[in-house]
Amino acid sequence: MGKLSIKLHDKCKNRKESSSWPLTKCFQHGSGRDDAIGITQEWGIDFSNLFIGHKFSQGAHSQIYHGIYKKEHAAVKFVKVRYNDQKGIPKSLLEAQFLREVTHLPRLHHQNVVKFIGAHKDTDFYCILTEYQQKGSLRVYLNNLESKPISLKRVIDFALDIARGMEYIHAQGIIHRDLKPENVLVDGEIRLKIADFGIACEASKCDSLRGTYRWMAPEMIKGKRYGRKVDVYSFGLILWELVSGTVPFEGLSPIQVAVAVADRNSRPIIPSHCPHVLSGLIKQCWELKPEKRPEFCQIVRVLEQLDQGCSFLPPKKLKQHPLSLRKCEDALKLFVEMRGKKLSPTDHTLCTILNACSSLAVLLQGRQVQSVVIKMGSERNVFVASALIDMYSKGGDIDEAQCVLDQTSKKNNVLWTSMIMGYAQCGGSSEAVELFDCLLTKQEFIPDHNICFTAVLTACNHAGFLDKGVEYFNKMTTNYGLSPDIDQHACLIFMQETEI
């Protein structure tokens, strides 16, 4: 097959990006031989039927245009070899990524994987055609929301699309290795499709090539042996982003993220408004040890059950947390200014500031706020005490949380539930279950709200206490007349899936 060398005419260079033109009319054809005959023969592009429109996206080494190919919309990705070579990006790397994509993508046929159309390899450029997704990437979609509320149903739908696509990809023996919102596309029906297989590998033949630090599993960062569970870790970060509305580790450079994850085992703080079942799923997906992360087939089953639950529950919005990280910092600054003016905070203000400290995981400032609480005598307020317990629990200081509980004279369901949840969050699931049972036996605690059972079921979920979890779940209705909602159903489902 003849070699196709491409040189843009000056008239094409001067065209506006919004215009369209036949690609062949902008190219001069030379002679020679293509070094990827197999690719061009099997997946060759008929350039006489390809029209190029505006550039709508750009990758690290590529530009992506909206095109028309054989009267169908297409995404046209160009990788300019010489241009990248001048920037210090070796041709061998670009060629390897191109060959990976055209090796893996054509054999993938799934509604949640972008459809491959064709490819061409030339001396000066590489070209890949895939189906065009008019909504762009998931990153673009999330940015366009501009902090608008996103429904729980939509979060679950998005998570299901990604999980189903990844379940299929793993079943084909392929590891994506760069799963992130930029590499997930949104079609006209708001359905997600996984794209960009430039660094994907066969599970049995993975090399040292790696993805993006911000979504990268710790074992991959450390250069250790890894498998398909690196994609599960990345999925956990995407699910966190869907819930939180912010980019993971915002404000940190890629290298800082790598150090935080690999050396300190750091993870983003899960917003308190996140449903417990999604919080539990996120935590399991980004577990340090890959063998503790679920398979995508398990994730799909859990999400499908949640999706069914959403169909008969009232619509629930996952609004941006009222105390986003920046607002938390602003709240602390205002509190310091308030104290400087010798103004006395109300109990409500103290709760808000303690929640801010909890979200920022700043126990030092939290202890300073606690000193104000004690000075004002506000520790007697159960909601302030509950906020203190929650802050210390999320900060990993369960002993200090227990001290707050012990020093509160009048304990009620709010405090007991906070303490049970605190144990569950700090790895003390056995202590949480023991405390719950002890309180029931002594009749010091009547679980009269669903959140009480969410706390103990979360503990059972983390510890794998399936029998106990089923017992508590059944007691909700039989003993206390409560109707389980999506959080309790999901905890039970996830426990059962973990047993598989």
PDB file of C-alpha atoms in Angstrom, residues 270-483:
ATOM      1  CA  ILE A 270     -15.276  11.959  51.678  1.00  0.00           C
ATOM      2  CA  PRO A 271     -17.943  14.678  52.160  1.00  0.00           C
ATOM      3  CA  SER A 272     -20.314  14.102  55.063  1.00  0.00           C
ATOM      4  CA  HIS A 273     -23.301  14.458  52.719  1.00  0.00           C
ATOM      5  CA  CYS A 274     -22.212  11.335  50.795  1.00  0.00           C
ATOM      6  CA  PRO A 275     -24.614   8.393  51.342  1.00  0.00           C
ATOM      7  CA  HIS A 276     -22.964   5.786  53.525  1.00  0.00           C
ATOM      8  CA  VAL A 277     -23.173   3.045  50.937  1.00  0.00           C
ATOM      9  CA  LEU A 278     -21.322   5.138  48.345  1.00  0.00           C
ATOM     10  CA  SER A 279     -18.810   6.143  50.999  1.00  0.00           C
ATOM     11  CA  GLY A 280     -18.231   2.467  51.781  1.00  0.00           C
ATOM     12  CA  LEU A 281     -17.872   1.586  48.104  1.00  0.00           C
ATOM     13  CA  ILE A 282     -15.385   4.403  47.516  1.00  0.00           C
ATOM     14  CA  LYS A 283     -13.271   3.306  50.480  1.00  0.00           C
ATOM     15  CA  GLN A 284     -13.238  -0.311  49.313  1.00  0.00           C
ATOM     16  CA  CYS A 285     -12.227   0.697  45.795  1.00  0.00           C
ATOM     17  CA  TRP A 286      -9.221   2.698  46.959  1.00  0.00           C
ATOM     18  CA  GLU A 287      -8.014   0.203  49.581  1.00  0.00           C
ATOM     19  CA  LEU A 288      -4.231   0.074  49.874  1.00  0.00           C
ATOM     20  CA  LYS A 289      -4.079  -3.679  49.235  1.00  0.00           C
ATOM     21  CA  PRO A 290      -5.379  -4.565  45.751  1.00  0.00           C
ATOM     22  CA  GLU A 291      -6.841  -7.884  46.928  1.00  0.00           C
ATOM     23  CA  LYS A 292      -9.214  -5.977  49.216  1.00  0.00           C
ATOM     24  CA  ARG A 293     -10.670  -3.998  46.322  1.00  0.00           C
ATOM     25  CA  PRO A 294     -13.806  -5.454  44.714  1.00  0.00           C
ATOM     26  CA  GLU A 295     -14.001  -6.710  41.141  1.00  0.00           C
ATOM     27  CA  PHE A 296     -16.022  -4.656  38.684  1.00  0.00           C
ATOM     28  CA  CYS A 297     -18.589  -7.459  38.423  1.00  0.00           C
ATOM     29  CA  GLN A 298     -19.255  -7.026  42.161  1.00  0.00           C
ATOM     30  CA  ILE A 299     -19.398  -3.246  41.835  1.00  0.00           C
ATOM     31  CA  VAL A 300     -21.940  -3.568  39.015  1.00  0.00           C
ATOM     32  CA  ARG A 301     -24.211  -5.809  41.095  1.00  0.00           C
ATOM     33  CA  VAL A 302     -24.113  -3.441  44.052  1.00  0.00           C
ATOM     34  CA  LEU A 303     -24.834  -0.404  41.891  1.00  0.00           C
ATOM     35  CA  GLU A 304     -27.669  -2.205  40.089  1.00  0.00           C
ATOM     36  CA  GLN A 305     -29.328  -2.905  43.432  1.00  0.00           C
ATOM     37  CA  LEU A 306     -28.884   0.739  44.390  1.00  0.00           C
ATOM     38  CA  ASP A 307     -30.299   1.804  41.045  1.00  0.00           C
ATOM     39  CA  GLN A 308     -33.414  -0.258  41.705  1.00  0.00           C
ATOM     40  CA  GLY A 309     -33.637   1.300  45.173  1.00  0.00           C
ATOM     41  CA  CYS A 310     -33.504   4.797  43.690  1.00  0.00           C
ATOM     42  CA  SER A 311     -36.533   4.011  41.526  1.00  0.00           C
ATOM     43  CA  PHE A 312     -38.861   3.773  44.516  1.00  0.00           C
ATOM     44  CA  LEU A 313     -37.233   6.355  46.782  1.00  0.00           C
ATOM     45  CA  PRO A 314     -37.927  10.111  46.720  1.00  0.00           C
ATOM     46  CA  PRO A 315     -35.418  12.049  44.558  1.00  0.00           C
ATOM     47  CA  LYS A 316     -32.306  12.852  46.541  1.00  0.00           C
ATOM     48  CA  LYS A 317     -29.872  15.550  45.530  1.00  0.00           C
ATOM     49  CA  LEU A 318     -26.153  15.311  46.128  1.00  0.00           C
ATOM     50  CA  LYS A 319     -25.550  19.019  46.499  1.00  0.00           C
ATOM     51  CA  GLN A 320     -22.106  20.405  46.798  1.00  0.00           C
ATOM     52  CA  HIS A 321     -21.205  20.186  50.442  1.00  0.00           C
ATOM     53  CA  PRO A 322     -22.065  23.490  52.159  1.00  0.00           C
ATOM     54  CA  LEU A 323     -18.617  23.354  53.663  1.00  0.00           C
ATOM     55  CA  SER A 324     -16.425  22.816  50.625  1.00  0.00           C
ATOM     56  CA  LEU A 325     -12.730  22.891  51.415  1.00  0.00           C
ATOM     57  CA  ARG A 326     -12.306  26.525  50.415  1.00  0.00           C
ATOM     58  CA  LYS A 327     -15.369  27.559  52.374  1.00  0.00           C
ATOM     59  CA  CYS A 328     -14.092  25.608  55.365  1.00  0.00           C
ATOM     60  CA  GLU A 329     -10.878  27.597  55.284  1.00  0.00           C
ATOM     61  CA  ASP A 330     -12.873  30.830  54.964  1.00  0.00           C
ATOM     62  CA  ALA A 331     -15.065  29.800  57.891  1.00  0.00           C
ATOM     63  CA  LEU A 332     -12.014  29.237  60.107  1.00  0.00           C
ATOM     64  CA  LYS A 333     -10.595  32.639  59.152  1.00  0.00           C
ATOM     65  CA  LEU A 334     -13.882  34.322  60.034  1.00  0.00           C
ATOM     66  CA  PHE A 335     -13.987  32.452  63.329  1.00  0.00           C
ATOM     67  CA  VAL A 336     -10.494  33.693  64.211  1.00  0.00           C
ATOM     68  CA  GLU A 337     -11.548  37.225  63.279  1.00  0.00           C
ATOM     69  CA  MET A 338     -14.686  36.828  65.366  1.00  0.00           C
ATOM     70  CA  ARG A 339     -12.681  35.760  68.406  1.00  0.00           C
ATOM     71  CA  GLY A 340     -10.266  38.659  67.840  1.00  0.00           C
ATOM     72  CA  LYS A 341     -13.207  41.029  68.170  1.00  0.00           C
ATOM     73  CA  LYS A 342     -14.236  39.219  71.378  1.00  0.00           C
ATOM     74  CA  LEU A 343     -17.563  38.143  69.943  1.00  0.00           C
ATOM     75  CA  SER A 344     -19.135  35.070  71.517  1.00  0.00           C
ATOM     76  CA  PRO A 345     -20.088  32.299  69.069  1.00  0.00           C
ATOM     77  CA  THR A 346     -23.420  30.529  69.383  1.00  0.00           C
ATOM     78  CA  ASP A 347     -23.660  26.766  69.735  1.00  0.00           C
ATOM     79  CA  HIS A 348     -24.707  26.613  66.088  1.00  0.00           C
ATOM     80  CA  THR A 349     -21.567  28.537  65.078  1.00  0.00           C
ATOM     81  CA  LEU A 350     -19.401  26.155  67.114  1.00  0.00           C
ATOM     82  CA  CYS A 351     -20.992  23.152  65.376  1.00  0.00           C
ATOM     83  CA  THR A 352     -20.310  24.726  61.996  1.00  0.00           C
ATOM     84  CA  ILE A 353     -16.656  25.444  62.811  1.00  0.00           C
ATOM     85  CA  LEU A 354     -16.127  21.932  64.194  1.00  0.00           C
ATOM     86  CA  ASN A 355     -17.601  20.501  60.990  1.00  0.00           C
ATOM     87  CA  ALA A 356     -15.178  22.694  59.022  1.00  0.00           C
ATOM     88  CA  CYS A 357     -12.255  21.327  61.051  1.00  0.00           C
ATOM     89  CA  SER A 358     -13.574  17.823  60.406  1.00  0.00           C
ATOM     90  CA  SER A 359     -13.750  18.402  56.642  1.00  0.00           C
ATOM     91  CA  LEU A 360     -10.225  19.840  56.584  1.00  0.00           C
ATOM     92  CA  ALA A 361      -8.893  17.149  58.963  1.00  0.00           C
ATOM     93  CA  VAL A 362      -7.178  19.839  61.059  1.00  0.00           C
ATOM     94  CA  LEU A 363      -7.292  18.490  64.613  1.00  0.00           C
ATOM     95  CA  LEU A 364      -4.987  21.199  65.972  1.00  0.00           C
ATOM     96  CA  GLN A 365      -7.473  23.940  65.112  1.00  0.00           C
ATOM     97  CA  GLY A 366     -10.264  21.646  66.252  1.00  0.00           C
ATOM     98  CA  ARG A 367      -8.726  21.325  69.705  1.00  0.00           C
ATOM     99  CA  GLN A 368      -8.454  25.106  69.872  1.00  0.00           C
ATOM    100  CA  VAL A 369     -12.155  25.366  69.058  1.00  0.00           C
ATOM    101  CA  GLN A 370     -12.844  22.758  71.728  1.00  0.00           C
ATOM    102  CA  SER A 371     -11.154  24.989  74.295  1.00  0.00           C
ATOM    103  CA  VAL A 372     -13.651  27.722  73.360  1.00  0.00           C
ATOM    104  CA  VAL A 373     -16.462  25.169  73.702  1.00  0.00           C
ATOM    105  CA  ILE A 374     -15.327  24.265  77.226  1.00  0.00           C
ATOM    106  CA  LYS A 375     -14.834  27.906  78.214  1.00  0.00           C
ATOM    107  CA  MET A 376     -18.378  28.716  77.151  1.00  0.00           C
ATOM    108  CA  GLY A 377     -19.856  25.585  78.687  1.00  0.00           C
ATOM    109  CA  SER A 378     -21.169  24.494  75.299  1.00  0.00           C
ATOM    110  CA  GLU A 379     -19.924  20.935  75.742  1.00  0.00           C
ATOM    111  CA  ARG A 380     -23.271  20.272  77.404  1.00  0.00           C
ATOM    112  CA  ASN A 381     -24.984  20.846  74.058  1.00  0.00           C
ATOM    113  CA  VAL A 382     -25.391  17.367  72.519  1.00  0.00           C
ATOM    114  CA  PHE A 383     -25.016  18.673  68.978  1.00  0.00           C
ATOM    115  CA  VAL A 384     -21.736  20.404  69.810  1.00  0.00           C
ATOM    116  CA  ALA A 385     -20.535  17.250  71.567  1.00  0.00           C
ATOM    117  CA  SER A 386     -21.612  15.185  68.563  1.00  0.00           C
ATOM    118  CA  ALA A 387     -19.656  17.483  66.232  1.00  0.00           C
ATOM    119  CA  LEU A 388     -16.577  17.010  68.435  1.00  0.00           C
ATOM    120  CA  ILE A 389     -16.939  13.229  68.342  1.00  0.00           C
ATOM    121  CA  ASP A 390     -17.341  13.321  64.572  1.00  0.00           C
ATOM    122  CA  MET A 391     -14.288  15.565  64.164  1.00  0.00           C
ATOM    123  CA  TYR A 392     -11.992  13.384  66.267  1.00  0.00           C
ATOM    124  CA  SER A 393     -13.290  10.189  64.661  1.00  0.00           C
ATOM    125  CA  LYS A 394     -12.670  11.412  61.125  1.00  0.00           C
ATOM    126  CA  GLY A 395      -9.254  12.636  62.243  1.00  0.00           C
ATOM    127  CA  GLY A 396      -8.411   9.137  63.491  1.00  0.00           C
ATOM    128  CA  ASP A 397      -8.305  10.025  67.212  1.00  0.00           C
ATOM    129  CA  ILE A 398     -11.011   7.702  68.524  1.00  0.00           C
ATOM    130  CA  ASP A 399      -9.677   7.927  72.104  1.00  0.00           C
ATOM    131  CA  GLU A 400     -10.300  11.680  72.177  1.00  0.00           C
ATOM    132  CA  ALA A 401     -13.768  11.077  70.739  1.00  0.00           C
ATOM    133  CA  GLN A 402     -14.441   8.644  73.567  1.00  0.00           C
ATOM    134  CA  CYS A 403     -13.265  11.245  76.108  1.00  0.00           C
ATOM    135  CA  VAL A 404     -15.785  13.752  74.717  1.00  0.00           C
ATOM    136  CA  LEU A 405     -18.534  11.164  75.134  1.00  0.00           C
ATOM    137  CA  ASP A 406     -17.434  10.272  78.673  1.00  0.00           C
ATOM    138  CA  GLN A 407     -17.382  13.927  79.737  1.00  0.00           C
ATOM    139  CA  THR A 408     -20.894  14.588  78.455  1.00  0.00           C
ATOM    140  CA  SER A 409     -23.276  14.102  81.356  1.00  0.00           C
ATOM    141  CA  LYS A 410     -26.549  13.750  79.455  1.00  0.00           C
ATOM    142  CA  LYS A 411     -26.161  11.259  76.639  1.00  0.00           C
ATOM    143  CA  ASN A 412     -28.838  10.628  74.047  1.00  0.00           C
ATOM    144  CA  ASN A 413     -29.281   8.832  70.740  1.00  0.00           C
ATOM    145  CA  VAL A 414     -27.436  11.571  68.849  1.00  0.00           C
ATOM    146  CA  LEU A 415     -24.247  11.058  70.890  1.00  0.00           C
ATOM    147  CA  TRP A 416     -24.448   7.274  70.957  1.00  0.00           C
ATOM    148  CA  THR A 417     -24.965   7.130  67.192  1.00  0.00           C
ATOM    149  CA  SER A 418     -22.032   9.489  66.609  1.00  0.00           C
ATOM    150  CA  MET A 419     -19.808   7.271  68.741  1.00  0.00           C
ATOM    151  CA  ILE A 420     -20.892   4.063  67.006  1.00  0.00           C
ATOM    152  CA  MET A 421     -20.233   5.661  63.623  1.00  0.00           C
ATOM    153  CA  GLY A 422     -16.900   6.975  64.928  1.00  0.00           C
ATOM    154  CA  TYR A 423     -15.762   3.462  65.819  1.00  0.00           C
ATOM    155  CA  ALA A 424     -16.855   2.214  62.394  1.00  0.00           C
ATOM    156  CA  GLN A 425     -14.882   4.971  60.639  1.00  0.00           C
ATOM    157  CA  CYS A 426     -11.713   4.312  62.661  1.00  0.00           C
ATOM    158  CA  GLY A 427     -11.543   0.575  62.086  1.00  0.00           C
ATOM    159  CA  GLY A 428     -13.184  -0.279  65.412  1.00  0.00           C
ATOM    160  CA  SER A 429     -16.118  -2.192  63.942  1.00  0.00           C
ATOM    161  CA  SER A 430     -16.110  -4.770  66.726  1.00  0.00           C
ATOM    162  CA  GLU A 431     -16.254  -2.005  69.342  1.00  0.00           C
ATOM    163  CA  ALA A 432     -19.118  -0.345  67.442  1.00  0.00           C
ATOM    164  CA  VAL A 433     -21.176  -3.570  67.409  1.00  0.00           C
ATOM    165  CA  GLU A 434     -20.348  -4.286  71.058  1.00  0.00           C
ATOM    166  CA  LEU A 435     -21.414  -0.772  72.098  1.00  0.00           C
ATOM    167  CA  PHE A 436     -24.652  -1.023  70.100  1.00  0.00           C
ATOM    168  CA  ASP A 437     -25.563  -4.373  71.684  1.00  0.00           C
ATOM    169  CA  CYS A 438     -24.610  -3.196  75.172  1.00  0.00           C
ATOM    170  CA  LEU A 439     -26.801  -0.100  74.874  1.00  0.00           C
ATOM    171  CA  LEU A 440     -29.760  -2.174  73.704  1.00  0.00           C
ATOM    172  CA  THR A 441     -29.315  -4.635  76.575  1.00  0.00           C
ATOM    173  CA  LYS A 442     -29.174  -1.875  79.185  1.00  0.00           C
ATOM    174  CA  GLN A 443     -32.026  -0.051  77.446  1.00  0.00           C
ATOM    175  CA  GLU A 444     -29.962   3.142  77.454  1.00  0.00           C
ATOM    176  CA  PHE A 445     -30.454   3.565  73.742  1.00  0.00           C
ATOM    177  CA  ILE A 446     -33.540   3.209  71.579  1.00  0.00           C
ATOM    178  CA  PRO A 447     -32.641   3.272  67.872  1.00  0.00           C
ATOM    179  CA  ASP A 448     -35.618   5.321  66.789  1.00  0.00           C
ATOM    180  CA  HIS A 449     -34.109   6.653  63.556  1.00  0.00           C
ATOM    181  CA  ASN A 450     -32.647   5.009  60.451  1.00  0.00           C
ATOM    182  CA  ILE A 451     -29.288   6.711  60.966  1.00  0.00           C
ATOM    183  CA  CYS A 452     -28.774   4.649  64.132  1.00  0.00           C
ATOM    184  CA  PHE A 453     -28.902   1.468  62.061  1.00  0.00           C
ATOM    185  CA  THR A 454     -26.807   3.002  59.289  1.00  0.00           C
ATOM    186  CA  ALA A 455     -24.024   3.451  61.852  1.00  0.00           C
ATOM    187  CA  VAL A 456     -24.034  -0.149  63.102  1.00  0.00           C
ATOM    188  CA  LEU A 457     -24.587  -1.606  59.609  1.00  0.00           C
ATOM    189  CA  THR A 458     -21.599   0.414  58.390  1.00  0.00           C
ATOM    190  CA  ALA A 459     -19.537  -1.243  61.126  1.00  0.00           C
ATOM    191  CA  CYS A 460     -20.825  -4.685  60.092  1.00  0.00           C
ATOM    192  CA  ASN A 461     -20.029  -3.867  56.476  1.00  0.00           C
ATOM    193  CA  HIS A 462     -16.436  -2.873  57.225  1.00  0.00           C
ATOM    194  CA  ALA A 463     -15.835  -5.949  59.386  1.00  0.00           C
ATOM    195  CA  GLY A 464     -17.730  -8.430  57.212  1.00  0.00           C
ATOM    196  CA  PHE A 465     -20.250  -9.290  59.959  1.00  0.00           C
ATOM    197  CA  LEU A 466     -22.933 -10.512  57.540  1.00  0.00           C
ATOM    198  CA  ASP A 467     -25.024 -12.476  60.064  1.00  0.00           C
ATOM    199  CA  LYS A 468     -25.038  -9.570  62.506  1.00  0.00           C
ATOM    200  CA  GLY A 469     -25.889  -7.166  59.732  1.00  0.00           C
ATOM    201  CA  VAL A 470     -28.884  -9.243  58.642  1.00  0.00           C
ATOM    202  CA  GLU A 471     -30.021  -9.457  62.270  1.00  0.00           C
ATOM    203  CA  TYR A 472     -29.907  -5.673  62.738  1.00  0.00           C
ATOM    204  CA  PHE A 473     -31.551  -5.068  59.366  1.00  0.00           C
ATOM    205  CA  ASN A 474     -34.489  -7.310  60.279  1.00  0.00           C
ATOM    206  CA  LYS A 475     -34.835  -5.706  63.710  1.00  0.00           C
ATOM    207  CA  MET A 476     -35.423  -2.315  62.113  1.00  0.00           C
ATOM    208  CA  THR A 477     -38.899  -3.406  61.030  1.00  0.00           C
ATOM    209  CA  THR A 478     -39.815  -6.127  63.504  1.00  0.00           C
ATOM    210  CA  ASN A 479     -38.616  -4.447  66.716  1.00  0.00           C
ATOM    211  CA  TYR A 480     -38.652  -0.723  65.983  1.00  0.00           C
ATOM    212  CA  GLY A 481     -41.135  -0.208  63.165  1.00  0.00           C
ATOM    213  CA  LEU A 482     -38.627   1.529  60.887  1.00  0.00           C
ATOM    214  CA  SER A 483     -38.668   1.233  57.099  1.00  0.00           C
TER     215      SER A 483
END
